mmCIF file of C-alpha atoms and ligand atoms in Angstrom:
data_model
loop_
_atom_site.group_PDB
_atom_site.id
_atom_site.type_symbol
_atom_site.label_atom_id
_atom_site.label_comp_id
_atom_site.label_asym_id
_atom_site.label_seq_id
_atom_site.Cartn_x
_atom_site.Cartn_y
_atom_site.Cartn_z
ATOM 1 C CA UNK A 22 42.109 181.256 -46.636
ATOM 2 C CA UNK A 23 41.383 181.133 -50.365
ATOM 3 C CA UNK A 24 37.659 182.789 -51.330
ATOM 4 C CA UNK A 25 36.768 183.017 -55.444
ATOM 5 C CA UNK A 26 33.361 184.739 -56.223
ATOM 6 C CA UNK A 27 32.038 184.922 -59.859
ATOM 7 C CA UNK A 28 35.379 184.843 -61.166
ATOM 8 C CA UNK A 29 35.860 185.121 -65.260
ATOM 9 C CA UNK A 30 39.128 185.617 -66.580
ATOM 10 C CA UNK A 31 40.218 185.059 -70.419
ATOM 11 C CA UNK A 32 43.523 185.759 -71.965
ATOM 12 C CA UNK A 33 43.467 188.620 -74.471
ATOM 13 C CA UNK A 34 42.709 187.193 -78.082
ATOM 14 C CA UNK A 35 42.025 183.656 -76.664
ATOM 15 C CA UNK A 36 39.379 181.272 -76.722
ATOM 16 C CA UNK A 37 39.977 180.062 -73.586
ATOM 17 C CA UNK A 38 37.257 180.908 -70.811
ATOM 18 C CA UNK A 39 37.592 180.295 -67.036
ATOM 19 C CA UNK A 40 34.618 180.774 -65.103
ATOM 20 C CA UNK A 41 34.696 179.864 -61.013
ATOM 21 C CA UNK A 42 31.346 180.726 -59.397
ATOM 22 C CA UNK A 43 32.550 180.489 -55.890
ATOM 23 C CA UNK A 44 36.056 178.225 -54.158
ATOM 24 C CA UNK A 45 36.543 178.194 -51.077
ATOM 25 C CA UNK A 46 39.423 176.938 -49.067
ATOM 26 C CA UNK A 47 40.171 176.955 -45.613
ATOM 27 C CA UNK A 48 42.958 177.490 -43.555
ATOM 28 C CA UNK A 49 44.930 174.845 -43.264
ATOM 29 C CA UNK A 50 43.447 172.635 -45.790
ATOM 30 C CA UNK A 51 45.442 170.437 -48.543
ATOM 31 C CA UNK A 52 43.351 170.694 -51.587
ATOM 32 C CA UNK A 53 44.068 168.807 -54.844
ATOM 33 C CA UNK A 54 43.388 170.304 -57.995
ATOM 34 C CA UNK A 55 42.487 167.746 -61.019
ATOM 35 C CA UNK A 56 41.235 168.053 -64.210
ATOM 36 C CA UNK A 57 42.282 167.730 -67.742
ATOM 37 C CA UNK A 58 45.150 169.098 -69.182
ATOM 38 C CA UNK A 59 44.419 172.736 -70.481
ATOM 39 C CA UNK A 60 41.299 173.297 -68.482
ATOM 40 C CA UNK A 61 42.707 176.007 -66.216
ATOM 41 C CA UNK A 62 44.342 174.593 -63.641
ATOM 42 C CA UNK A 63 47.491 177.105 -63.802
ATOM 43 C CA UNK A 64 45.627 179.369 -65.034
ATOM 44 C CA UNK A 65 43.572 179.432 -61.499
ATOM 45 C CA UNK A 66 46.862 179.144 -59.418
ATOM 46 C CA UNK A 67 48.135 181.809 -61.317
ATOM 47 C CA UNK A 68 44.753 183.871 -60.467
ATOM 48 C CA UNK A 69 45.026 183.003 -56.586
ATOM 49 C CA UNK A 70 48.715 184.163 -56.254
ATOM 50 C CA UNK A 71 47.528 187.638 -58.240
ATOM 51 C CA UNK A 72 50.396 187.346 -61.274
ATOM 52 C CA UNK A 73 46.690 187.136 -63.333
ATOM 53 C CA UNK A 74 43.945 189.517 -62.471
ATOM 54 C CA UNK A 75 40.173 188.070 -62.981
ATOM 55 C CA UNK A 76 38.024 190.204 -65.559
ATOM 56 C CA UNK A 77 35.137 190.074 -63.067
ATOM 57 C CA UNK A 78 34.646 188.693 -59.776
ATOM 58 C CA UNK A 79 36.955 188.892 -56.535
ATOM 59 C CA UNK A 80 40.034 186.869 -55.612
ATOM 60 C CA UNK A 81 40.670 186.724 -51.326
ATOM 61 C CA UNK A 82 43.726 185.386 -49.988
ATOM 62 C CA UNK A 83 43.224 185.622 -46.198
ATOM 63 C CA UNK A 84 42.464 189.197 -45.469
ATOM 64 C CA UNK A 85 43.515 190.304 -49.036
ATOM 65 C CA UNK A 86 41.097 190.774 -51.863
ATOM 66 C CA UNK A 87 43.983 189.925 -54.242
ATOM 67 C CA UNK A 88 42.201 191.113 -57.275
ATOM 68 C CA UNK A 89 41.640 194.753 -55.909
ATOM 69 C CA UNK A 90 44.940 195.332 -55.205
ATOM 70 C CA UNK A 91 47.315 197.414 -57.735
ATOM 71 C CA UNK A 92 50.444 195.445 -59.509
ATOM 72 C CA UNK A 93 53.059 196.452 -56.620
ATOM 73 C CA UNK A 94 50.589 195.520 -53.599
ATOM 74 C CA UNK A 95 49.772 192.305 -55.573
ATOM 75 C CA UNK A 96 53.267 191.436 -56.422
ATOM 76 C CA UNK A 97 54.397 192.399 -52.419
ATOM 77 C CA UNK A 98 51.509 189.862 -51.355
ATOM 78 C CA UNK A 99 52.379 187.196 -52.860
ATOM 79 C CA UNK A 100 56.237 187.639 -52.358
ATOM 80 C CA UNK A 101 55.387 187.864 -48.369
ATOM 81 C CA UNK A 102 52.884 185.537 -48.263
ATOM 82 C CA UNK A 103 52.762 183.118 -51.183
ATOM 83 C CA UNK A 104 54.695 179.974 -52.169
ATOM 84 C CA UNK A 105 54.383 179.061 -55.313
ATOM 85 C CA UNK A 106 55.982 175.958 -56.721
ATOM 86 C CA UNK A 107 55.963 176.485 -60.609
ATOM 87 C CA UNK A 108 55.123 173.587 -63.114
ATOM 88 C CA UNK A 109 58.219 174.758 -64.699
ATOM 89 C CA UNK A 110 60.313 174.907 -61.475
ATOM 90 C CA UNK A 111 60.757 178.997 -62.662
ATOM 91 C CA UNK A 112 64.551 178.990 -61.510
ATOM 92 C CA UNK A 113 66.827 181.642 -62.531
ATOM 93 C CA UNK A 114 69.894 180.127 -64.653
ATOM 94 C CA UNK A 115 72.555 182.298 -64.034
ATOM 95 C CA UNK A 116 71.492 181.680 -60.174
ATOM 96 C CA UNK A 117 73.187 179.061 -57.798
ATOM 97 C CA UNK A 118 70.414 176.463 -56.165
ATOM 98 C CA UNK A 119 71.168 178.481 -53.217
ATOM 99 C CA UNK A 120 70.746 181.656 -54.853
ATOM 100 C CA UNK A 121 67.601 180.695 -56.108
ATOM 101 C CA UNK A 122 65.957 179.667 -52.597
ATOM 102 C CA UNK A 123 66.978 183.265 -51.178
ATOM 103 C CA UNK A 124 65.731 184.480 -54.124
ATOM 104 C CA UNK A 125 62.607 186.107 -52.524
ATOM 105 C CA UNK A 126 64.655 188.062 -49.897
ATOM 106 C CA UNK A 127 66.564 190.064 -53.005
ATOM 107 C CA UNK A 128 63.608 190.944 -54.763
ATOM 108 C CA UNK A 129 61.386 192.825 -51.980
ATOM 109 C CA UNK A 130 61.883 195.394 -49.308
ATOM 110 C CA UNK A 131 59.851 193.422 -46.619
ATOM 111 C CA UNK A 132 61.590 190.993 -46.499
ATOM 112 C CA UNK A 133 65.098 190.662 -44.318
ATOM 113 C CA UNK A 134 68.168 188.512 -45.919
ATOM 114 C CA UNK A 135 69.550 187.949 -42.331
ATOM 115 C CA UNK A 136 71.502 184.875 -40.840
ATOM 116 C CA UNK A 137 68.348 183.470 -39.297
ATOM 117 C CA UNK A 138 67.188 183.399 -43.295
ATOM 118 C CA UNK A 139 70.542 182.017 -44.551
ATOM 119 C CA UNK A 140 70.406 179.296 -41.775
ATOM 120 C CA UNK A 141 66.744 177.941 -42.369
ATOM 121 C CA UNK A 142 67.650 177.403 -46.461
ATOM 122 C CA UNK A 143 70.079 175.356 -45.192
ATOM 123 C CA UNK A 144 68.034 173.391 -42.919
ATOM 124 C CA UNK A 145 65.600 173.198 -45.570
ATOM 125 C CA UNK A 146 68.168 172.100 -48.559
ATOM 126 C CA UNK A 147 69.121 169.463 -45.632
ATOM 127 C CA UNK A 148 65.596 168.272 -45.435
ATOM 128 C CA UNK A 149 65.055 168.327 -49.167
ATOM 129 C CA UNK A 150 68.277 166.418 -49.773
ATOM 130 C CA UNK A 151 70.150 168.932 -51.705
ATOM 131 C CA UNK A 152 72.205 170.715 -49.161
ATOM 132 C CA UNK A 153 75.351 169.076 -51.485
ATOM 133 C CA UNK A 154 73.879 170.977 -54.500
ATOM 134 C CA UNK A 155 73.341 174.277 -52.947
ATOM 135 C CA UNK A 156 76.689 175.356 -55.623
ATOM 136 C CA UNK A 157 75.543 174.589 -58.459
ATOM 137 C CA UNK A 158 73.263 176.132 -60.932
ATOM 138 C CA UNK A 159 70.351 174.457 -62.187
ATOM 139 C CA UNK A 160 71.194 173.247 -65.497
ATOM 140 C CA UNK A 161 73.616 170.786 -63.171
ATOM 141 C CA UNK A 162 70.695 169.558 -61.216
ATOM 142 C CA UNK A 163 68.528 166.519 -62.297
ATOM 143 C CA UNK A 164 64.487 167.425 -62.773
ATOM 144 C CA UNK A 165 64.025 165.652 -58.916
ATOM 145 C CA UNK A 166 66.703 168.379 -57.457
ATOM 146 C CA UNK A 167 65.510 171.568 -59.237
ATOM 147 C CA UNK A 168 61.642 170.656 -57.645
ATOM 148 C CA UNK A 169 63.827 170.500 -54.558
ATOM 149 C CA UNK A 170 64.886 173.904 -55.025
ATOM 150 C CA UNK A 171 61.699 175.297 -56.449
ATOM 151 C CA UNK A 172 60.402 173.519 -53.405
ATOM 152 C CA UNK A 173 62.612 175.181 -50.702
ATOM 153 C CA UNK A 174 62.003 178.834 -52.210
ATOM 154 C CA UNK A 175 58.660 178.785 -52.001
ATOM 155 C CA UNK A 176 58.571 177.385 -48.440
ATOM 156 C CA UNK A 177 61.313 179.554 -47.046
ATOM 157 C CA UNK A 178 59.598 182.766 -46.730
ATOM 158 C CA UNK A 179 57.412 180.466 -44.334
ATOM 159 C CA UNK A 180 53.834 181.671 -46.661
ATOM 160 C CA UNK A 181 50.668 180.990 -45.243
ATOM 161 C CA UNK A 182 49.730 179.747 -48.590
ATOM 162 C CA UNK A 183 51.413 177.293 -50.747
ATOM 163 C CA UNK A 184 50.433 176.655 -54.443
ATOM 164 C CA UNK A 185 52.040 173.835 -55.895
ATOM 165 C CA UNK A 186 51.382 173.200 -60.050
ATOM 166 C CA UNK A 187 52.100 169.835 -60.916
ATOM 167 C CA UNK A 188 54.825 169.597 -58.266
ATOM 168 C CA UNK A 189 55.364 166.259 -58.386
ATOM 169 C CA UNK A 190 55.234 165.716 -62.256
ATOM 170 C CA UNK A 191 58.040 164.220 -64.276
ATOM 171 C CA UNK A 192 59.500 162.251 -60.758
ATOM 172 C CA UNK A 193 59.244 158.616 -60.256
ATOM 173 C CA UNK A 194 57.172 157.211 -57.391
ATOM 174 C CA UNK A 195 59.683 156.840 -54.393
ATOM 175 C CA UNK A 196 60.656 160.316 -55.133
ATOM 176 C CA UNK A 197 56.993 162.050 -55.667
ATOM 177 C CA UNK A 198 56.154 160.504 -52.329
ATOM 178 C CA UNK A 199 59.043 162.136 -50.675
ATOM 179 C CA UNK A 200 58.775 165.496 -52.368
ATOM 180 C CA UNK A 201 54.877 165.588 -51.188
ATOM 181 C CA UNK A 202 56.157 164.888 -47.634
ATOM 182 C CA UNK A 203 58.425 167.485 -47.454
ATOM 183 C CA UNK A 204 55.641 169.615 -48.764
ATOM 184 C CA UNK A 205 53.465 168.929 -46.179
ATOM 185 C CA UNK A 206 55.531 168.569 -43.198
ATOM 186 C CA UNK A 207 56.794 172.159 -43.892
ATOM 187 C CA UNK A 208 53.445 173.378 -45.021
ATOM 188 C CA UNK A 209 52.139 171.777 -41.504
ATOM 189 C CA UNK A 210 54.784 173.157 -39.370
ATOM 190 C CA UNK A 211 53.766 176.831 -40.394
ATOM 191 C CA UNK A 212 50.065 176.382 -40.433
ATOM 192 C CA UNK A 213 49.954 176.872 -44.071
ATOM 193 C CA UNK A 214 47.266 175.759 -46.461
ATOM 194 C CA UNK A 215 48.033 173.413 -49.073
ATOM 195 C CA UNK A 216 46.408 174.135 -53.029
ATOM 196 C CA UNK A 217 47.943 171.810 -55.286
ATOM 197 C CA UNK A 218 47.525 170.687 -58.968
ATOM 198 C CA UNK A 219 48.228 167.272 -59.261
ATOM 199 C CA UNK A 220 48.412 164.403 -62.183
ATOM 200 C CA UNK A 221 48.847 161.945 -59.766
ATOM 201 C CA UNK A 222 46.030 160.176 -58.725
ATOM 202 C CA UNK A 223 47.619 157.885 -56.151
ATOM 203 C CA UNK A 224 48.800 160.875 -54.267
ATOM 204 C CA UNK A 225 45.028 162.260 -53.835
ATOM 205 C CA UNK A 226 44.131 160.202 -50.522
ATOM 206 C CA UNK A 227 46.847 162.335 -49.094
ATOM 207 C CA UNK A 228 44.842 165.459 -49.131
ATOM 208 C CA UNK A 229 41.586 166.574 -46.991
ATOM 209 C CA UNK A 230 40.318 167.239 -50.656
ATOM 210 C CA UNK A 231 39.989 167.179 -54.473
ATOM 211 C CA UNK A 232 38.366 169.369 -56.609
ATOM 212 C CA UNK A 233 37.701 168.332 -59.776
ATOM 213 C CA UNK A 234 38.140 171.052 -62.581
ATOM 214 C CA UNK A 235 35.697 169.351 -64.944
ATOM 215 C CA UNK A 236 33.075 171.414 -62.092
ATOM 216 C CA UNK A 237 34.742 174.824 -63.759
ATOM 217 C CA UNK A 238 34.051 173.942 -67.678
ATOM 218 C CA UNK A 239 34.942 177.056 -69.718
ATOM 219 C CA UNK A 240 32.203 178.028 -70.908
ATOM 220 C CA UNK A 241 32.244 179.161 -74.652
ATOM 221 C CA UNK A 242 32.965 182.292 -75.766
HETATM 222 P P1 ADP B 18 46.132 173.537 -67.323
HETATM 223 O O1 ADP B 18 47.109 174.035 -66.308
HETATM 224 O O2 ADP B 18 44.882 172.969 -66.733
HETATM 225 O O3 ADP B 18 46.764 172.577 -68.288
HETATM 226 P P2 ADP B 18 46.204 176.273 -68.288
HETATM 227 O O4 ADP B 18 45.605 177.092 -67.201
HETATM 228 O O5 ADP B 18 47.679 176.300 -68.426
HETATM 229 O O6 ADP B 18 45.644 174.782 -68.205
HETATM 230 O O7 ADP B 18 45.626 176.765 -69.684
HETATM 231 C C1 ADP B 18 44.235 176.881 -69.920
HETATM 232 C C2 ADP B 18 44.034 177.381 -71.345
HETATM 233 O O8 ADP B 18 44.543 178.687 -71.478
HETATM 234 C C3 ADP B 18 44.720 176.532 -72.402
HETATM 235 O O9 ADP B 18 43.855 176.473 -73.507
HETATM 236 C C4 ADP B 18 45.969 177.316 -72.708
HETATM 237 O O10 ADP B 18 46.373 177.100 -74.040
HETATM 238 C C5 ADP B 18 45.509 178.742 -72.512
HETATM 239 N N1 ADP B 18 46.599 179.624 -72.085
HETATM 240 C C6 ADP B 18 47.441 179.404 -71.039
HETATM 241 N N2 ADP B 18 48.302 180.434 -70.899
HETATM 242 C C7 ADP B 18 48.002 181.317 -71.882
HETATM 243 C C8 ADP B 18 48.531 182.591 -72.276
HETATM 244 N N3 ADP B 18 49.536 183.148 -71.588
HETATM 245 N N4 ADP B 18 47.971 183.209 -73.331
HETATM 246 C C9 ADP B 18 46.945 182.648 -74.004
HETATM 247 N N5 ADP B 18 46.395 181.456 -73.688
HETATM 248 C C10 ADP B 18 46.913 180.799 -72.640
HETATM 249 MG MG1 MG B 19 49.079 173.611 -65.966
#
């Protein structure tokens, strides 16, 4: 599902050096990601769903080589068949929670706003436990409810690929372990493989496996 090959990537006028020989990830696999914080975890996530393009090397996403793909192709890709869960949450302010999980319907052409659509976000607020929050914006939700949200746009479009950064961060433990279920039961009913960045160490049993980022040291410039 997920193939990196000699990939460098730095950010223009940065030290910073990411350097990933060769990941691979199979279809259908939950993979942690751990490592330190500013080693490159988002900064890899970010290179897998295509919003960063490697300086050398080749990003593959199923039958995709991400990285040779113009900006529109890239961006259509990973609106179709990325979720990403951002460490941020990424929500749009002036959006309703609802709003925000059909988000990815209003911003592409391949994709179909139609009841069917309207009907699974609900299912999926239900199963997140914020179908009762759907009306409000996200300055009204607490940090647990805006995941949920973040959570239930990425999954909606039903991706074959979901990248999680630090999805679980900044929750307390009965509600990280409920959040990761909901990940993977949805991520499990569609098949989809699982790449997550995680802090939380007790959660790591949960997934087939863990790479460590310490293997992908930056390597001076
Ligand atoms: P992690 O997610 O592991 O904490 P990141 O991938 O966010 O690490 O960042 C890796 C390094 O790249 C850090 O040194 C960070 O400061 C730097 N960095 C991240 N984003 C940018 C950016 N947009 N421009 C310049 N440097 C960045
Ligand atoms: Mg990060």
């Amino acid at each position: 599902m997920i193939a990196l090959r000699e990939v460098s990537f730095a950010y223009p006028g940065g030290a910073f050096r990411l350097s990933v020989p060769a990941l691979d990830v199979a279809a259908g696999e939950r993979v942690a990601v751990v490592g330190p914080s500013g080693s490159g975890k988002t900064t890899l996530l970010n290179l897998v769903a295509g919003i960063l393009v490697p300086a050398s090397g080749s990003v593959r996403v199923g039958e995709a080589e991400v990285s040779a793909l113009g900006d529109a192709a890239r961006r259509a890709f990973r609106i179709q068949k990325i979720g990403f869960v951002f460490q941020d949450f990424g929500l749009i302010d002036y959006l309703s929670a609802r709003d925000n999980v059909l988000h990815p319907y209003r911003i592409t052409d391949a994709l179909t706003l139609d009841a069917d659509t309207r009907a699974r976000a609900e299912a999926l607020a239900e199963k997140a436990g914020i179908a009762d929050k759907l009306a409000r914006r996200p300055k009204a939700l607490s940090q647990g409810e805006k995941q949920r949200v973040a959570i239930c746009r990425a999954l909606l479009t039903r991706p074959s690929l979901v990248l999680a950064d630090e999805a679980t961060g900044n929750l307390d433990p009965d509600t990280k372990g409920a959040i990761l279920d909901l990940l993977f039961e949805r991520a499990a009913a569609e098949k989809a493989t699982v790449l997550a960045v995680t802090h939380d160490h007790e959660l790591l049993p949960r997934f087939d496996r863990v790479i460590d980022f310490r293997d992908f040291r930056q390597k001076a410039a």
